[in-house]
Tab-separated table of C-alpha atoms in Angstrom:
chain	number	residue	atom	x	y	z
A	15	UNK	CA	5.915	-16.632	5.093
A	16	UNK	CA	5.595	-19.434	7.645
A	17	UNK	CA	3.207	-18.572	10.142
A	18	UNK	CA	3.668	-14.804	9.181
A	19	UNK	CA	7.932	-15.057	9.664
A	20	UNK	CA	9.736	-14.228	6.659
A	21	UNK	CA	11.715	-16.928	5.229
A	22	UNK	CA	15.020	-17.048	3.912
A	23	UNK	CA	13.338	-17.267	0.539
A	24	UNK	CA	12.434	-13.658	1.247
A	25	UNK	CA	15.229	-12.381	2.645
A	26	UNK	CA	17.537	-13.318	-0.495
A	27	UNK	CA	14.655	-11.674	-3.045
A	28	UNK	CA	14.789	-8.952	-0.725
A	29	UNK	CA	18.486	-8.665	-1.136
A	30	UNK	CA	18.415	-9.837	-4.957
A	31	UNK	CA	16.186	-6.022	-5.560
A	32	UNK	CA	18.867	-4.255	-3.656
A	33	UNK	CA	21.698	-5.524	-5.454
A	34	UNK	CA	19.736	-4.913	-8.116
A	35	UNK	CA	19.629	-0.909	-8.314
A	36	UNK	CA	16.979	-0.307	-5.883
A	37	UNK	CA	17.671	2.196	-3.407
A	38	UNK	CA	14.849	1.972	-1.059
A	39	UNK	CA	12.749	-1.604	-0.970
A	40	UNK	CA	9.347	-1.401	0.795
A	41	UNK	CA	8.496	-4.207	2.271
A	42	UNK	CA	5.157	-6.618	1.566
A	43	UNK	CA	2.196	-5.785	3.756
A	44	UNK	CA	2.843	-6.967	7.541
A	45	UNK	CA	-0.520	-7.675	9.799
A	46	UNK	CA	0.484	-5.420	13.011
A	47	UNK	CA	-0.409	-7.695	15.957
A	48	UNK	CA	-4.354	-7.457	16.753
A	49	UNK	CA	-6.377	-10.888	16.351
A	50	UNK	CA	-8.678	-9.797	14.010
A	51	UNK	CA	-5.284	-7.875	12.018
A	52	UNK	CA	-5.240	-11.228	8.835
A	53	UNK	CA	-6.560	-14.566	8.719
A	54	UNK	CA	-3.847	-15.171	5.236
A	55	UNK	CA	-1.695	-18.179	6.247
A	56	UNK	CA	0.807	-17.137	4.156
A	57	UNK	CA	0.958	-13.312	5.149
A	58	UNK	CA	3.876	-11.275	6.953
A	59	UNK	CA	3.718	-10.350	10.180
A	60	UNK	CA	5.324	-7.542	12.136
A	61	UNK	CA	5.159	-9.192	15.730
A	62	UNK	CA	6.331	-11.886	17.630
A	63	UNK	CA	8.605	-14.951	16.219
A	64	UNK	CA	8.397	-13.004	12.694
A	65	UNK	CA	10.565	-10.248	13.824
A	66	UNK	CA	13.743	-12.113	12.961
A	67	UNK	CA	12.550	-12.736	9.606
A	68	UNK	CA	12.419	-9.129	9.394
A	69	UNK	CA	16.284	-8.328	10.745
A	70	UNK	CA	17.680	-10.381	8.423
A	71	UNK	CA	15.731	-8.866	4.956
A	72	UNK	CA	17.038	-5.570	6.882
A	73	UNK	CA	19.859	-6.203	7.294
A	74	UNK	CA	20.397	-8.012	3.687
A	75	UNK	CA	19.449	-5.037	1.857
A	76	UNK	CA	21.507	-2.915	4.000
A	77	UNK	CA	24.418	-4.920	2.970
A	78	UNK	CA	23.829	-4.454	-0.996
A	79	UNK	CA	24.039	-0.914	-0.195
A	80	UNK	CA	19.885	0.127	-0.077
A	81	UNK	CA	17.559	0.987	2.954
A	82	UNK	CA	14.769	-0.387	4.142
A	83	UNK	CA	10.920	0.814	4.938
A	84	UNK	CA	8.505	-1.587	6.771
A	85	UNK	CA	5.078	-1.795	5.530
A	86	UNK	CA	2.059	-1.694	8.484
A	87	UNK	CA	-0.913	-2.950	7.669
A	88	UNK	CA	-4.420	-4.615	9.132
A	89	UNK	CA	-6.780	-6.083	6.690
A	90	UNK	CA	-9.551	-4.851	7.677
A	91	UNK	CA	-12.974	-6.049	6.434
A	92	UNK	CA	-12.156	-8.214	2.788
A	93	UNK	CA	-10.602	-10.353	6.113
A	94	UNK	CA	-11.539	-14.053	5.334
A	95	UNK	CA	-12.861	-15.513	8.760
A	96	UNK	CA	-11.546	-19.072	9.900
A	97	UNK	CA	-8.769	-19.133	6.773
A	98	UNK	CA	-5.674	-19.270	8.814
A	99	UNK	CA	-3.550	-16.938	10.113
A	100	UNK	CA	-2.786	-16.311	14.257
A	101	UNK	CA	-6.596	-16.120	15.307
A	102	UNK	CA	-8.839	-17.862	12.775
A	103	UNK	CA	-11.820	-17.699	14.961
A	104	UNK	CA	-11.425	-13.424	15.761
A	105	UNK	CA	-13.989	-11.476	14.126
A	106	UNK	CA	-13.292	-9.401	10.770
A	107	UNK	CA	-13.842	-5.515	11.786
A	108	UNK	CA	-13.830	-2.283	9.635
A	109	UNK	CA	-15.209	1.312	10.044
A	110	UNK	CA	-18.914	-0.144	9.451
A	111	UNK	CA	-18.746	-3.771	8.864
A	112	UNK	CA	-18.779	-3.031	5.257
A	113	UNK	CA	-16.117	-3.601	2.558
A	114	UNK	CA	-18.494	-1.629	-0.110
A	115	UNK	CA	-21.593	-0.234	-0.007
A	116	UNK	CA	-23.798	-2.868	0.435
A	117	UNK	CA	-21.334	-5.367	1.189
A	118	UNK	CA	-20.895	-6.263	4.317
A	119	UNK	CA	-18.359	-8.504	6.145
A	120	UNK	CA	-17.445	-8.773	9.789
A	121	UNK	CA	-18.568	-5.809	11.861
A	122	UNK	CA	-17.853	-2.262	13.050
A	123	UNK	CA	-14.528	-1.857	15.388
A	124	UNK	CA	-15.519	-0.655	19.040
A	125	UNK	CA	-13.314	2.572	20.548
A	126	UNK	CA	-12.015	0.694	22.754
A	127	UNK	CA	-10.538	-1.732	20.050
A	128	UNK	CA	-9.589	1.340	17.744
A	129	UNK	CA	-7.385	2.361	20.320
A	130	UNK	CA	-6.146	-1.626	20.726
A	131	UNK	CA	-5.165	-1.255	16.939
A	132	UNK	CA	-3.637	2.032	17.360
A	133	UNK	CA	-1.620	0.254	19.839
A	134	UNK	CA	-0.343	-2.386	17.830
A	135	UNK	CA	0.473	0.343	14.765
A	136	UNK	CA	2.957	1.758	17.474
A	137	UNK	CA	4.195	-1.329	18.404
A	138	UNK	CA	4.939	-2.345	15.030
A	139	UNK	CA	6.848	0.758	14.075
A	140	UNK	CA	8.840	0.592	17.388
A	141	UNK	CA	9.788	-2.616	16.690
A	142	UNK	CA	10.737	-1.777	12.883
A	143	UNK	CA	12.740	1.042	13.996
A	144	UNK	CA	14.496	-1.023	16.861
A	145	UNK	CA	15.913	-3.535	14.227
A	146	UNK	CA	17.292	-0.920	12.214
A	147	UNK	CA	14.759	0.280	8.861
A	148	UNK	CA	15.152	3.358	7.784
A	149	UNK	CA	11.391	3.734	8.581
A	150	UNK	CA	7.410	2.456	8.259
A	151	UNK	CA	5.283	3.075	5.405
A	152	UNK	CA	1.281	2.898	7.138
A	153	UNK	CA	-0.876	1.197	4.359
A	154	UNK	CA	-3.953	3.463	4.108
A	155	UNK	CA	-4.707	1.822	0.405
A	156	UNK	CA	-7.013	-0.665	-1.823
A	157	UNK	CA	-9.649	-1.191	0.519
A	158	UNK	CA	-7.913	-2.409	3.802
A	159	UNK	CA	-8.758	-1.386	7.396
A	160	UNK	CA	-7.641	2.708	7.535
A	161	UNK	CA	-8.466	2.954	3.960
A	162	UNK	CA	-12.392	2.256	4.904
A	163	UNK	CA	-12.290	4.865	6.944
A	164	UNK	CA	-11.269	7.952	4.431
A	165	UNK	CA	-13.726	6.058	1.798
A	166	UNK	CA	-17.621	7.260	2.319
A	167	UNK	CA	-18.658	3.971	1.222
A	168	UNK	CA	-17.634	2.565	3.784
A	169	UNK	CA	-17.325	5.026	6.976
A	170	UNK	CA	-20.605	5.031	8.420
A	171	UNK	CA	-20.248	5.641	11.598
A	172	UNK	CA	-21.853	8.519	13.786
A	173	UNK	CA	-18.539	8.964	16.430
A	174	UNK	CA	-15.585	10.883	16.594
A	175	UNK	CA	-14.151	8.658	14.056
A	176	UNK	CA	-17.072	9.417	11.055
A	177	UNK	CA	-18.813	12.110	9.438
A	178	UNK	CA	-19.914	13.752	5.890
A	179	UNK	CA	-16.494	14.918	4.661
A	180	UNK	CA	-13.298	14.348	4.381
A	181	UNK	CA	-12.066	15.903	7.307
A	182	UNK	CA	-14.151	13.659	9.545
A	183	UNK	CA	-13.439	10.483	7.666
A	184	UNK	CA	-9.628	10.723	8.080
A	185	UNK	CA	-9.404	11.356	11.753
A	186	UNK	CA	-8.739	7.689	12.463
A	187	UNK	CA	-5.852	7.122	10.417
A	188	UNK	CA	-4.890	10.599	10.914
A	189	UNK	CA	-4.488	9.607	14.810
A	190	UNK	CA	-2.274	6.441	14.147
A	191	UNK	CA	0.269	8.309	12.200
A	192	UNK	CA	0.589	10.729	14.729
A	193	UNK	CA	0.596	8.534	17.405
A	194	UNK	CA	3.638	6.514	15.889
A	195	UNK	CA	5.664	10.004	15.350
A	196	UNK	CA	5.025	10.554	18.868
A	197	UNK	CA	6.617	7.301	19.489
A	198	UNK	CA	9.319	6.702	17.123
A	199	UNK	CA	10.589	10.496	17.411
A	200	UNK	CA	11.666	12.860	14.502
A	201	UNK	CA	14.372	11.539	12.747
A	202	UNK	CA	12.384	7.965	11.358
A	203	UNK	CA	10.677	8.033	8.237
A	204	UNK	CA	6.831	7.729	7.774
A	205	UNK	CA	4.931	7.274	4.745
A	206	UNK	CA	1.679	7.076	3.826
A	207	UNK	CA	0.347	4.784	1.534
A	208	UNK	CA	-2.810	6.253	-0.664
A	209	UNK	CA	-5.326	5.318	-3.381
A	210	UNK	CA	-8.221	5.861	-4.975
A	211	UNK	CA	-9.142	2.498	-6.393
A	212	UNK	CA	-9.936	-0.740	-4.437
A	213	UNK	CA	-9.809	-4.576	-5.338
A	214	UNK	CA	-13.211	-4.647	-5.001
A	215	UNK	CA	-13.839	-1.620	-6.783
A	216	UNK	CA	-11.356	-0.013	-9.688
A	217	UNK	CA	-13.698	3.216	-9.925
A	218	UNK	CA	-13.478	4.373	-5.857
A	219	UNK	CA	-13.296	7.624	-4.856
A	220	UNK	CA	-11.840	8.847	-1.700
A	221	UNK	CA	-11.433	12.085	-2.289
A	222	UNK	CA	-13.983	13.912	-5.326
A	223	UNK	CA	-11.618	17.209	-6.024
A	224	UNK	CA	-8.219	18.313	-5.511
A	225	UNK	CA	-9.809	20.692	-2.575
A	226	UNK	CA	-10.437	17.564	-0.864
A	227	UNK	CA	-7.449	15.671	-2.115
A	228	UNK	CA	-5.533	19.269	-0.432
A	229	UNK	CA	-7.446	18.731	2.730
A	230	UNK	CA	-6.118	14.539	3.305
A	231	UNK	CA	-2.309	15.494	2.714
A	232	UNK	CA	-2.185	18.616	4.896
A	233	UNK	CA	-3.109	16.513	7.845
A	234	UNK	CA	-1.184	13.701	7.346
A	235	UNK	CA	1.254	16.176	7.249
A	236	UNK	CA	0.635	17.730	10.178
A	237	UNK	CA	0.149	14.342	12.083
A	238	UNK	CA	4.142	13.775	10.833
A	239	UNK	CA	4.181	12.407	7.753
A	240	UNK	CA	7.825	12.912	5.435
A	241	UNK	CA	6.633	10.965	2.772
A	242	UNK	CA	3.414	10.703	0.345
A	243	UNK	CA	3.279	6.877	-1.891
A	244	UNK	CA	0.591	7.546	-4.219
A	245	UNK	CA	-0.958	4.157	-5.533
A	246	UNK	CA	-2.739	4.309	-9.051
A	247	UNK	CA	-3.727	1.792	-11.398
A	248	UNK	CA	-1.767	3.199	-13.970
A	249	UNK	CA	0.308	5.961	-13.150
A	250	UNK	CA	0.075	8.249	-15.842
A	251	UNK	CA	-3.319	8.414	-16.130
A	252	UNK	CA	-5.010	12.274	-15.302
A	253	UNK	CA	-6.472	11.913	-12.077
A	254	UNK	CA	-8.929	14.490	-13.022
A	255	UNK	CA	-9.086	14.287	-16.678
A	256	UNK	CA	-11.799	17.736	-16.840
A	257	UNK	CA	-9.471	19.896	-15.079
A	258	UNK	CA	-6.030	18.613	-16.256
A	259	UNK	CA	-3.845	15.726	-17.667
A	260	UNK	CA	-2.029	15.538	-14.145
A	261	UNK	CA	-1.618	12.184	-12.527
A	262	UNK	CA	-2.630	11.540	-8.622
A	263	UNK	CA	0.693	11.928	-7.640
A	264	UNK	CA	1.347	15.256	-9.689
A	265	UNK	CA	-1.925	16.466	-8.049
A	266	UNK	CA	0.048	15.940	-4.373
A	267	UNK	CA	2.927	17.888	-5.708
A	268	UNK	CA	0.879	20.719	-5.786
A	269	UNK	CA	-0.480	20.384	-2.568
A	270	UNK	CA	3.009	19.257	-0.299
A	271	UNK	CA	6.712	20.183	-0.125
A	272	UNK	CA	7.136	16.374	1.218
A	273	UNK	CA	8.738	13.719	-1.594
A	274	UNK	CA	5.783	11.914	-3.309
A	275	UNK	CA	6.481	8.430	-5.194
A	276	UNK	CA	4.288	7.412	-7.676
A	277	UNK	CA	3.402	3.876	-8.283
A	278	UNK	CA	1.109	2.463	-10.815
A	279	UNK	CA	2.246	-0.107	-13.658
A	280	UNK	CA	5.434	0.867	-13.926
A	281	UNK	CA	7.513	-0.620	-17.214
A	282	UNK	CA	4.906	-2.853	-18.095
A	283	UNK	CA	1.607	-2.415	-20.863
A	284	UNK	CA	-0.995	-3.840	-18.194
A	285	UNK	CA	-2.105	-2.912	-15.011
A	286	UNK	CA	-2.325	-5.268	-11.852
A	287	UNK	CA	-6.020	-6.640	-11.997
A	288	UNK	CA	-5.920	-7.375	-15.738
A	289	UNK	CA	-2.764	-9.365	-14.946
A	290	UNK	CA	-4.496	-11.402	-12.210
A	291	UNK	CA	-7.320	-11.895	-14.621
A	292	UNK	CA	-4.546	-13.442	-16.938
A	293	UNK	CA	-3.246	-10.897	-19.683
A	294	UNK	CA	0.751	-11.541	-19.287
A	295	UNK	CA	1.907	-7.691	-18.885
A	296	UNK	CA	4.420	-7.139	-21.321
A	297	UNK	CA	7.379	-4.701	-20.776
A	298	UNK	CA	6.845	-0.953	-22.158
A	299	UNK	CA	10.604	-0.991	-23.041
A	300	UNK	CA	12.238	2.874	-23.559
A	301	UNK	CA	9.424	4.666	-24.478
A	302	UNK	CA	7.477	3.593	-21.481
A	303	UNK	CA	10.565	4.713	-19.367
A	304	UNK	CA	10.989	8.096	-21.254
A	305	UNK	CA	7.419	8.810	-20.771
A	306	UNK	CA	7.737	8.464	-17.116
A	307	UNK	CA	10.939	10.180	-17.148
A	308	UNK	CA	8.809	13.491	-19.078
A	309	UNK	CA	6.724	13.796	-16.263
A	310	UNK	CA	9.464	13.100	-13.542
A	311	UNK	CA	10.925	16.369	-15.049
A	312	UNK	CA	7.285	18.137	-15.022
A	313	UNK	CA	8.200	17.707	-11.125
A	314	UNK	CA	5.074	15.596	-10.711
A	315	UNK	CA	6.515	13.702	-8.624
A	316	UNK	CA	9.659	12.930	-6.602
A	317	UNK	CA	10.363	8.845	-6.875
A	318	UNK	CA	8.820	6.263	-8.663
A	319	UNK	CA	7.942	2.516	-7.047
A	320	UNK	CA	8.062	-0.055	-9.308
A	321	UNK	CA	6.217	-3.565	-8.309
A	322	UNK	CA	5.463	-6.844	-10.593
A	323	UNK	CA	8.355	-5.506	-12.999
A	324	UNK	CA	10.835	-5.965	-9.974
A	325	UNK	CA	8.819	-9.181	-9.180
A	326	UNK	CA	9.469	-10.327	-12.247
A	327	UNK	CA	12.857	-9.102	-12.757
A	328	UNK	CA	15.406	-8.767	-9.766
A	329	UNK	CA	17.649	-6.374	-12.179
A	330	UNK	CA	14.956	-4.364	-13.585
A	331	UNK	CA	16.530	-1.184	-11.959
A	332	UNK	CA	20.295	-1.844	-13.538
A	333	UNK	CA	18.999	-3.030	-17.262
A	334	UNK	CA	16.679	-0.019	-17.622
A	335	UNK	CA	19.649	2.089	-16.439
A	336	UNK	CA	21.904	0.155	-19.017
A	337	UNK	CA	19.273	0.496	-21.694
A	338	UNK	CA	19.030	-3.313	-21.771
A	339	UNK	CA	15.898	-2.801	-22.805
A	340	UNK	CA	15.511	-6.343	-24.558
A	341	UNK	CA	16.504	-8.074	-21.672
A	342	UNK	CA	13.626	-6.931	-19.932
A	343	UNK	CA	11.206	-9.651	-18.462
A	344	UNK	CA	7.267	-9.721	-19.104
A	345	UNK	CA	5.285	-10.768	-16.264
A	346	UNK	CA	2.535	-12.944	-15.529
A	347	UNK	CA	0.410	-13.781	-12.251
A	348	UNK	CA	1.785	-16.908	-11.130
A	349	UNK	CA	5.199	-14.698	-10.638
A	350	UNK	CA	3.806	-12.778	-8.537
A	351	UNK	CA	0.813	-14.591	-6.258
A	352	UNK	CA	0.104	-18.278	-5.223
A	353	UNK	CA	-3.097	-19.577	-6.447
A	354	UNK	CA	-4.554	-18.908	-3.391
A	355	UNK	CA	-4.185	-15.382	-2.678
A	356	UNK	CA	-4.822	-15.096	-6.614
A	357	UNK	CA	-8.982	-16.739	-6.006
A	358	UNK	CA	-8.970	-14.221	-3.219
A	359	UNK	CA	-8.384	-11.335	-5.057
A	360	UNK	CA	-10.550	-12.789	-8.072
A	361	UNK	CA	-13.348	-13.589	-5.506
A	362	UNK	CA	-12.875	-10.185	-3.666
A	363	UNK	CA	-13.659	-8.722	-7.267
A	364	UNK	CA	-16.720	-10.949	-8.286
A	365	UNK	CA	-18.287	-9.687	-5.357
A	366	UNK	CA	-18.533	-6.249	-6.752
């Protein structure tokens, strides 16, 4: 992006996955307009001069036939102070100026400026809605600004926004769903975006059972969520491994009638982080599609996202429908990140 508008470079990839076989592209993460939202030059942005950007990928997926979900995000406390972005000099904030436990960065977000943020969530969605997506997807995942607040680590604070459990933790993020339903009205799609693991920490754990994994998605459901993206490192993998072989996703079947996508190293043999640490990811080819296909049919979940395989491949989608299944690209980092963002990530991880 150039100073966070998405270029025409974007909009054709954008367009490339549609008229690929996707159905439904979720966009990259966009900073919803708060200074201390991203300090990445080379982020999206959901505000201002950048909302163009965003008609046309819109409206260029629209026209090879798929919709369109816009991602909201703030960055929360791995922020990078005086790196770029629209305010360089704006402080990082998070739950508890932490970004693990005993790692901190920035400092803790006032009310007041929780409600600012809320604000600019709205905005955001309003302004995705206005230029015609099918709906938002609010990124509540790997370690960013509402995902420090479910995560004990890192929600520490002794308000109305913090507490012991679960239930306490959530209320924040809980608040800006249901203050964008309350905005954008019934008939617009909201997802959630969930994980367990972080960048700067594969092993996290938001929620310790299924009780407490029950007690996240009923109020994000009540707050007026239609739609449950569950993020894992590798999507098959049991969740809890000591009570059953069922993936993350498969455990929010049990717990929602609302569609759940799963997400986690789809059609390729490595996950994310090992690619960034430089293991090219080689394609899984049928038997890595059947075996997602078995547990599409155990009902574990309802759709499946697939990321650095469409990166790598615009007609992923259409050749694993044809059975091209030698066509199939492998994937490596520099398809996906610029050497930048990739010491970011790598430097977000050292930390640990």
């Amino acid at each position: 992006c150039d100073k966070g508008k998405p270029s025409a470079q974007m909009v054709n990839y954008y367009a490339a996955r549609a008229k690929g076989g996707v159905s439904l592209v979720v966009g990259e993460s966009s900073a919803v307009d708060h200074p201390s939202s991203t300090a990445q030059d080379g982020a999206a942005y959901l505000f201002g001069e950048a909302l163009e950007g965003w008609r046309k990928c819109i409206e260029a997926v629209k026209a090879e036939g798929g919709q369109m979900l816009l991602q909201l995000w703030h960055e929360g406390g791995v922020r990078k102070e005086n790196h770029g972005g629209p305010c360089p000099e704006a402080e990082s904030l998070s739950p508890s100026g932490l970004v693990q436990a005993g790692k901190p960065n920035g400092r803790a977000a006032t009310l007041e400026e929780l409600d600012e943020i809320k604000a600019a969530f709205v905005e955001a969605a309003l302004q995705a809605q206005a230029m015609g997506a099918a709906g938002v997807e609010v990124h509540a995942a790997h370690g960013y600004f509402l995902d420090l607040f479910l995560w004990d680590e890192t929600n520490q604070r002794d308000d109305k926004y913090g507490g012991p459990g679960i239930a306490d933790r959530l209320r924040y993020p809980r608040d800006i769903v249901a203050a964008v339903r309350a905005a954008v009205g019934p008939d617009f799609i909201i997802s959630v975006r969930f994980s367990q693991w972080k960048e700067v920490d594969f092993d996290a754990q938001v929620v310790h059972s299924p009780e407490e994994f029950e007690v996240l998605l009923d109020a994000f459901t009540k707050a007026g969520v239609d739609l449950f993206s569950i993020s894992t490192r590798r999507l098959l993998e049991p969740a809890w491994p000591d009570l059953s072989p069922r993936c993350l996703a498969g455990w929010a079947k049990q717990f929602t009638d609302l569609p759940v996508i799963a997400v986690g190293s789809v059609g390729l043999d490595k996950d994310l982080m090992t690619n960034l640490f430089g293991e090219r990811a080689e394609p899984t080819g049928a038997k890595g599609i059947k075996d997602l296909v078995d547990h599409f049919e155990q009902k574990e979940f309802d759709l499946v996202a697939v990321g650095r395989a469409l990166i790598g491949d615009a007609d992923w989608v259409n050749k694993v429908r044809d059975g091209q299944w030698s066509a199939l690209k492998p994937f490596a980092k520099e398809d996906m990140m610029t050497e930048w963002e990739m010491d970011c990530v790598l430097e977000a991880h050292d930390q640990k």
